[in-house]
XYZ file of C-alpha atoms in Angstrom:
479
model
C -2.161 -16.617 -25.978
C 1.268 -16.236 -24.377
C 4.085 -14.549 -26.289
C 7.554 -15.590 -25.173
C 10.304 -13.369 -26.582
C 13.551 -15.200 -27.373
C 15.727 -12.093 -26.955
C 15.489 -10.157 -23.690
C 13.477 -7.272 -25.071
C 13.511 -4.171 -22.906
C 10.223 -2.683 -24.134
C 8.048 -4.357 -21.462
C 10.359 -2.952 -18.778
C 10.289 0.610 -20.168
C 8.690 2.162 -17.025
C 11.388 0.640 -14.805
C 14.120 1.748 -17.226
C 12.797 5.324 -17.239
C 12.841 5.431 -13.445
C 16.278 3.778 -13.182
C 17.877 6.145 -15.711
C 16.161 9.084 -14.032
C 17.407 7.994 -10.597
C 20.999 7.950 -11.882
C 20.585 11.460 -13.274
C 19.088 12.615 -9.977
C 22.006 11.170 -8.014
C 24.500 12.994 -10.226
C 22.534 16.251 -10.117
C 22.111 16.059 -6.351
C 25.801 15.333 -5.798
C 26.767 18.380 -7.859
C 24.185 20.860 -6.531
C 23.786 19.599 -2.957
C 20.796 20.569 -0.825
C 20.009 23.552 -3.082
C 18.659 21.082 -5.612
C 15.993 19.564 -3.315
C 13.057 21.488 -4.783
C 14.126 20.742 -8.344
C 14.693 17.079 -7.467
C 11.128 16.755 -6.178
C 9.744 18.184 -9.413
C 11.986 15.957 -11.556
C 10.959 12.912 -9.517
C 7.300 13.747 -10.198
C 8.068 14.129 -13.911
C 9.801 10.725 -13.905
C 6.832 9.099 -12.196
C 4.499 10.741 -14.740
C 6.624 9.495 -17.657
C 6.662 5.995 -16.176
C 2.876 6.203 -15.778
C 2.484 7.065 -19.473
C 4.878 4.227 -20.379
C 2.745 1.811 -18.346
C -0.378 2.892 -20.215
C 1.421 2.294 -23.535
C 2.416 -1.289 -22.661
C 0.538 -4.031 -24.554
C -2.408 -5.571 -22.752
C -1.574 -9.050 -24.112
C 0.533 -11.140 -21.775
C 4.209 -10.641 -22.662
C 7.210 -12.291 -21.028
C 10.827 -11.215 -21.351
C 14.219 -11.650 -19.662
C 14.028 -15.418 -19.828
C 10.432 -15.428 -18.645
C 11.257 -13.815 -15.285
C 9.493 -10.540 -16.136
C 5.881 -10.418 -17.258
C 3.497 -7.699 -18.355
C -0.236 -8.281 -18.498
C -3.389 -6.314 -17.738
C -3.058 -7.034 -14.015
C 0.544 -5.772 -13.936
C -0.384 -2.661 -15.920
C -3.225 -1.788 -13.581
C -1.293 -2.320 -10.368
C 1.768 -0.476 -11.701
C -0.352 2.540 -12.618
C -1.851 2.470 -9.140
C 1.580 2.232 -7.504
C 2.925 5.163 -9.518
C -0.040 7.310 -8.477
C 0.611 6.386 -4.841
C 4.323 7.235 -5.129
C 3.529 10.578 -6.745
C 1.123 11.272 -3.892
C 3.912 10.495 -1.420
C 6.243 12.996 -3.084
C 3.602 15.740 -3.282
C 2.633 15.351 0.374
C 6.274 15.565 1.455
C 7.388 18.727 -0.355
C 6.205 21.373 2.115
C 6.549 19.155 5.208
C 10.207 18.313 4.653
C 11.100 21.970 4.073
C 9.304 23.224 7.180
C 10.716 20.443 9.362
C 14.239 21.223 8.157
C 14.818 17.711 6.791
C 14.497 18.489 3.060
C 17.362 16.618 1.420
C 17.875 15.670 -2.189
C 18.164 11.983 -1.299
C 14.458 11.683 -0.423
C 12.950 11.835 -3.952
C 15.742 9.532 -5.174
C 14.828 6.955 -2.532
C 11.150 7.222 -3.472
C 12.036 6.593 -7.131
C 14.265 3.626 -6.225
C 11.620 2.051 -4.018
C 9.093 2.565 -6.826
C 11.350 0.636 -9.212
C 11.371 -2.194 -6.670
C 7.584 -2.100 -6.471
C 7.182 -2.247 -10.246
C 9.618 -5.180 -10.406
C 7.663 -7.016 -7.716
C 4.411 -6.534 -9.623
C 5.931 -7.897 -12.853
C 7.969 -10.686 -11.246
C 7.269 -14.023 -12.890
C 9.647 -16.117 -10.804
C 10.819 -16.244 -7.224
C 14.252 -14.712 -7.889
C 12.857 -11.650 -9.678
C 10.316 -11.315 -6.879
C 13.020 -11.353 -4.212
C 15.247 -8.852 -6.033
C 12.389 -6.401 -6.473
C 11.329 -6.832 -2.881
C 14.811 -6.122 -1.554
C 15.148 -2.959 -3.642
C 11.809 -1.790 -2.253
C 12.701 -2.758 1.314
C 16.190 -1.252 1.476
C 14.905 2.115 0.247
C 12.020 1.960 2.710
C 14.306 1.326 5.700
C 16.248 4.487 4.906
C 13.271 6.808 4.407
C 11.664 5.517 7.635
C 14.695 6.936 9.469
C 14.950 10.003 7.246
C 14.565 12.416 10.169
C 17.853 11.129 11.536
C 18.053 13.613 14.446
C 14.682 12.429 15.741
C 14.854 9.446 18.122
C 11.417 8.154 17.095
C 12.341 8.215 13.411
C 15.671 6.433 13.842
C 13.989 3.868 16.105
C 11.319 3.306 13.446
C 13.965 2.784 10.769
C 15.902 0.339 12.960
C 12.808 -1.684 13.869
C 11.709 -1.785 10.245
C 15.181 -2.924 9.173
C 15.556 -5.683 11.773
C 12.063 -7.140 11.353
C 12.151 -6.627 7.585
C 15.407 -8.560 7.347
C 13.829 -11.407 9.300
C 10.840 -11.518 6.956
C 13.108 -11.439 3.897
C 14.984 -14.416 5.298
C 11.711 -16.291 5.797
C 10.589 -15.505 2.268
C 13.925 -16.633 0.862
C 13.845 -19.857 2.903
C 10.319 -20.561 1.699
C 11.364 -19.901 -1.905
C 14.287 -22.315 -1.553
C 11.922 -25.025 -0.258
C 9.534 -24.425 -3.143
C 12.452 -24.702 -5.563
C 13.684 -27.844 -3.853
C 10.338 -29.625 -4.130
C 9.307 -28.414 -7.595
C 12.686 -28.034 -9.313
C 11.884 -24.573 -10.629
C 11.475 -20.942 -9.548
C 9.282 -19.946 -12.498
C 5.667 -19.259 -11.555
C 4.112 -20.878 -14.692
C 6.298 -23.988 -14.285
C 5.494 -24.242 -10.568
C 1.795 -24.010 -11.432
C 2.167 -26.719 -14.088
C 3.935 -29.076 -11.664
C 1.316 -28.917 -8.899
C -1.538 -31.354 -9.326
C -3.286 -33.536 -6.779
C -1.426 -34.273 -3.546
C 1.755 -32.339 -2.813
C 4.626 -32.983 -0.437
C 4.643 -31.546 3.075
C 7.972 -29.861 2.258
C 6.299 -27.780 -0.422
C 3.554 -26.806 2.017
C 6.229 -25.696 4.498
C 7.792 -23.619 1.744
C 4.437 -22.072 0.918
C 3.906 -21.174 4.575
C 7.260 -19.392 4.765
C 6.587 -17.534 1.513
C 3.202 -16.498 2.924
C 4.924 -15.259 6.099
C 7.277 -13.051 4.084
C 4.398 -11.630 2.053
C 2.283 -11.069 5.173
C 5.037 -8.927 6.671
C 5.205 -6.703 3.600
C 1.457 -6.024 3.633
C 1.256 -5.635 7.464
C -0.968 -8.656 7.925
C -1.334 -10.382 11.306
C 0.697 -12.083 12.812
C 3.529 -10.208 11.079
C 2.121 -6.739 11.681
C 4.140 -5.864 14.811
C 6.344 -3.295 13.067
C 3.475 -1.283 11.632
C 2.235 0.927 14.536
C 5.741 1.901 15.670
C 7.024 2.604 12.150
C 3.901 4.548 11.202
C 4.122 6.668 14.369
C 7.874 7.238 14.307
C 8.409 7.978 10.616
C 7.901 11.496 9.252
C 4.203 11.853 8.383
C 4.637 11.984 4.549
C 6.751 8.829 4.804
C 3.947 7.178 6.780
C 1.503 8.208 4.056
C 3.826 6.674 1.468
C 4.131 3.410 3.450
C 0.367 3.225 3.860
C -0.220 3.692 0.140
C 2.397 2.610 -2.410
C 4.045 -0.521 -0.902
C 0.580 -1.803 0.012
C -0.386 -1.754 -3.699
C 2.756 -3.654 -4.708
C 2.516 -6.052 -1.769
C -1.062 -6.993 -2.507
C -0.253 -7.424 -6.217
C 2.616 -9.703 -5.193
C 0.317 -11.763 -2.978
C -2.271 -12.164 -5.730
C 0.265 -13.171 -8.377
C 2.107 -15.644 -6.139
C -0.941 -17.442 -4.754
C -3.414 -17.235 -7.630
C -0.994 -17.590 -10.529
C 1.849 -19.751 -9.158
C -0.114 -22.074 -6.850
C -3.569 -22.520 -8.424
C -3.335 -26.301 -8.098
C -3.244 -26.203 -4.288
C -5.934 -23.600 -3.682
C -7.282 -25.575 -0.744
C -3.938 -25.435 1.076
C -3.120 -21.740 0.684
C -6.743 -20.690 1.073
C -6.602 -21.829 4.718
C -3.550 -19.624 5.312
C -5.145 -16.581 3.710
C -8.442 -17.060 5.561
C -6.598 -17.200 8.905
C -4.489 -14.130 8.112
C -7.560 -12.248 6.905
C -9.643 -12.961 10.010
C -6.755 -12.188 12.379
C -5.983 -8.899 10.593
C -9.605 -7.747 10.571
C -10.065 -8.614 14.245
C -6.868 -6.972 15.448
C -7.371 -3.923 13.225
C -10.857 -3.435 14.637
C -10.172 -3.930 18.344
C -6.632 -2.552 18.744
C -7.471 0.773 17.091
C -10.215 1.564 19.594
C -7.823 2.614 22.348
C -5.468 4.665 20.179
C -5.091 8.393 20.808
C -2.413 9.085 18.196
C -4.025 9.320 14.758
C -0.958 7.881 12.984
C -1.076 4.775 15.188
C -4.817 4.571 14.572
C -4.184 4.641 10.809
C -1.599 1.890 11.275
C -4.202 -0.403 12.832
C -6.699 0.753 10.230
C -4.297 -0.336 7.476
C -3.909 -3.747 9.153
C -7.683 -4.138 9.194
C -8.037 -3.014 5.594
C -5.442 -5.554 4.473
C -7.606 -8.181 6.152
C -10.638 -7.070 4.117
C -8.656 -7.074 0.867
C -7.414 -10.591 1.633
C -11.032 -11.796 1.667
C -11.015 -11.327 -2.100
C -7.723 -13.203 -2.424
C -9.027 -16.049 -0.261
C -11.829 -16.611 -2.776
C -9.187 -17.505 -5.390
C -11.580 -16.655 -8.230
C -11.630 -13.945 -10.940
C -14.349 -12.185 -8.924
C -12.111 -12.309 -5.871
C -9.114 -10.778 -7.659
C -11.440 -8.167 -9.143
C -12.577 -7.372 -5.612
C -8.982 -7.026 -4.419
C -8.189 -4.601 -7.258
C -11.261 -2.449 -6.583
C -10.564 -2.499 -2.853
C -6.964 -1.339 -3.269
C -7.933 1.561 -5.570
C -10.495 2.861 -3.107
C -8.205 2.230 -0.127
C -5.505 4.301 -1.851
C -7.840 7.285 -2.242
C -9.052 7.070 1.359
C -5.523 6.740 2.748
C -4.003 9.625 0.815
C -6.964 11.846 1.680
C -6.738 11.048 5.393
C -3.004 11.684 5.557
C -3.468 14.957 3.668
C -5.690 16.100 6.543
C -3.166 14.899 9.131
C -0.485 16.943 7.366
C -2.794 19.952 7.626
C -2.713 19.756 11.459
C 0.065 22.301 11.917
C 0.498 25.586 13.762
C 3.809 27.280 13.063
C 6.550 24.716 13.518
C 4.447 22.301 15.557
C 2.710 19.275 14.046
C -0.238 17.768 15.919
C -0.929 14.039 15.840
C -3.464 13.342 18.598
C -7.084 12.663 17.737
C -8.094 15.237 20.353
C -6.235 17.853 18.312
C -9.054 17.572 15.764
C -11.467 18.897 18.387
C -14.099 21.187 16.909
C -12.378 21.790 13.578
C -15.814 21.628 11.929
C -16.227 25.227 13.150
C -12.715 26.465 12.369
C -12.063 24.422 9.201
C -15.462 23.244 7.863
C -14.157 22.035 4.499
C -11.299 20.117 6.098
C -13.676 18.527 8.600
C -16.141 17.579 5.869
C -13.425 15.909 3.768
C -12.050 13.952 6.735
C -15.581 12.967 7.778
C -16.175 11.572 4.281
C -12.911 9.591 4.540
C -13.906 8.187 7.932
C -17.434 7.264 6.792
C -15.928 5.635 3.718
C -13.361 3.676 5.751
C -16.211 2.515 7.963
C -17.989 1.223 4.846
C -21.040 3.466 5.060
C -22.998 3.860 1.766
C -23.051 5.547 -0.670
C -19.346 6.347 -0.237
C -16.645 4.410 -2.090
C -15.555 2.343 0.896
C -18.918 0.600 0.963
C -18.466 -0.669 -2.598
C -14.915 -1.813 -1.822
C -16.154 -4.044 0.982
C -19.172 -5.152 -1.020
C -16.883 -6.346 -3.834
C -14.763 -8.606 -1.600
C -17.687 -9.849 0.522
C -19.657 -10.715 -2.623
C -16.690 -12.630 -4.061
C -16.291 -14.563 -0.797
C -19.962 -15.551 -0.729
C -19.805 -16.773 -4.339
C -16.762 -18.880 -3.374
C -18.703 -20.461 -0.460
C -16.724 -18.512 2.135
C -19.874 -17.226 3.807
C -18.434 -17.389 7.337
C -15.459 -15.262 6.273
C -17.784 -12.656 4.754
C -19.906 -12.602 7.927
C -16.803 -12.076 10.092
C -15.816 -9.254 7.758
C -19.197 -7.566 8.242
C -18.992 -7.938 12.035
C -15.472 -6.496 12.263
C -16.546 -3.649 9.952
C -19.279 -2.732 12.432
C -16.800 -2.837 15.331
C -14.237 -0.805 13.392
C -16.840 1.831 12.579
C -16.665 2.908 16.236
C -13.223 4.494 16.064
C -13.836 6.064 12.665
C -17.078 7.662 13.849
C -15.414 8.790 17.079
C -13.144 11.029 14.989
C -16.222 12.545 13.327
C -17.749 13.134 16.755
C -14.562 14.883 17.983
C -14.548 17.166 14.944
C -18.214 18.132 15.026
C -19.273 18.040 18.695
C -16.218 18.941 20.792
C -15.071 22.449 21.610
C -12.791 23.978 18.959
C -9.180 24.927 19.569
C -6.974 27.383 17.698
C -7.005 27.391 13.914
C -4.373 25.462 12.006
C -2.155 27.030 9.366
C -3.364 27.094 5.775
C -2.673 23.837 3.946
C -0.006 23.815 1.221
C -1.288 23.716 -2.366
C 0.016 20.182 -3.003
C -1.683 18.781 0.089
C -4.927 20.533 -0.893
C -4.695 18.965 -4.344
C -4.293 15.436 -2.946
C -7.124 15.967 -0.454
C -9.425 17.444 -3.112
C -8.891 14.637 -5.644
C -9.245 11.944 -2.970
C -12.452 13.479 -1.617
C -13.995 13.795 -5.075
C -13.215 10.162 -5.817
C -14.569 8.884 -2.496
C -17.807 10.898 -2.691
C -18.571 10.598 -6.412
C -17.443 7.029 -7.082
C -21.045 5.870 -6.690
C -22.047 7.891 -9.770
C -19.421 6.492 -12.184
C -18.184 3.091 -10.976
C -18.189 1.476 -14.436
C -14.677 2.490 -15.657
C -12.967 1.148 -12.538
C -15.057 -2.014 -12.537
C -14.278 -2.676 -16.213
C -10.553 -2.170 -15.671
C -10.630 -4.452 -12.613
C -12.398 -7.196 -14.594
C -9.761 -7.017 -17.356
C -6.942 -7.064 -14.796
C -8.359 -10.086 -12.979
C -9.022 -12.112 -16.139
C -5.392 -11.822 -17.224
C -4.376 -14.098 -14.308
C -6.755 -16.963 -15.177
């Protein structure tokens, strides 16, 4: 049963309010203390994210709308917000030592992470097209800046510029699509749009849906709007790349699910064709283009494109099982991504960071634990049982088969086999090639992220029930 609050209650938006108030305090503190406050700012940002996480857990599970119905909280929003906050906290932890050693530790970084997190939470709870756009712009503007955070580095500034130019184009497409949807339905509210769509629909609305899909595809790095991803991933500072690969992906996929499944359920046949095409194209490009990569950050960029394609299989099903599969997939993808980037951040000797796959040569003999953890991440990303990645792919493939999308599931299996080549090649380089010099000891925060990610990936098979139950509850709240 829906509960519509007459007065704009602020309780459902408590996590966003905590982060917004905290960001203002951080700005003031940073302006007064300058760069000396960077360490303290990182810790305070983590505390803010933890408080917001607790606030999310305390939100009611029953569907609640506020702010004129433009902001909604339900089980799906709660789950995806919690996931996004974990990803943002991981991004801050991974950056603390790196930024200091690279000489780019500035107090603005944790503030930008907090601001982009507010945008992500708004996107997840958006219940109309205007709220969605506002949240997306807050997320995007912060992301453009942190991509170019190493402003004296040509690659970083180039990455920020590319991200800004292409991101602005995608925002324009999303906004144009939203205006068409409004023009042909007379509303921007998701529930009202859903109520107005029955039977045949006008071609103008379909055009609007296509443009909205294009804007969403850019945000989640789906083909054919993926072109920014390899360059931005390679050029941005490595902790920023880890953040891009984790947190915005959670919010972007939540946005895609809510827009298509909740706002356009009456034209499933029309948007399903778009999602199926994007999914197949992303899986194919992610599998083939990564094979020739020698830079591990570019390889992870193509890996993320491929993984978005697999997650979209669940969305294409358009069923509760499909959404459940998307949720499970994103949780496991988050663990695998953070763990892999923790290892990449451990590839350092003195003041030099190493990013080539060949730089992992023989680390099984010099860093056996590190090699084992990365091998588990690679096996999991390849979908090899009994690691978590296998169950992620099983969830979306199973949902697709139940929705009569057998061909899509088969293509997913085939591209998984092809993609396994470049994941297993990394394992081969670590275990069978000649070792080089040892890397420096990993910082405590990076070790923590790697340890938790590895435990989750390896032991998920033993206790899958809690995640599955939470995913079922999250998916049911949208139907």
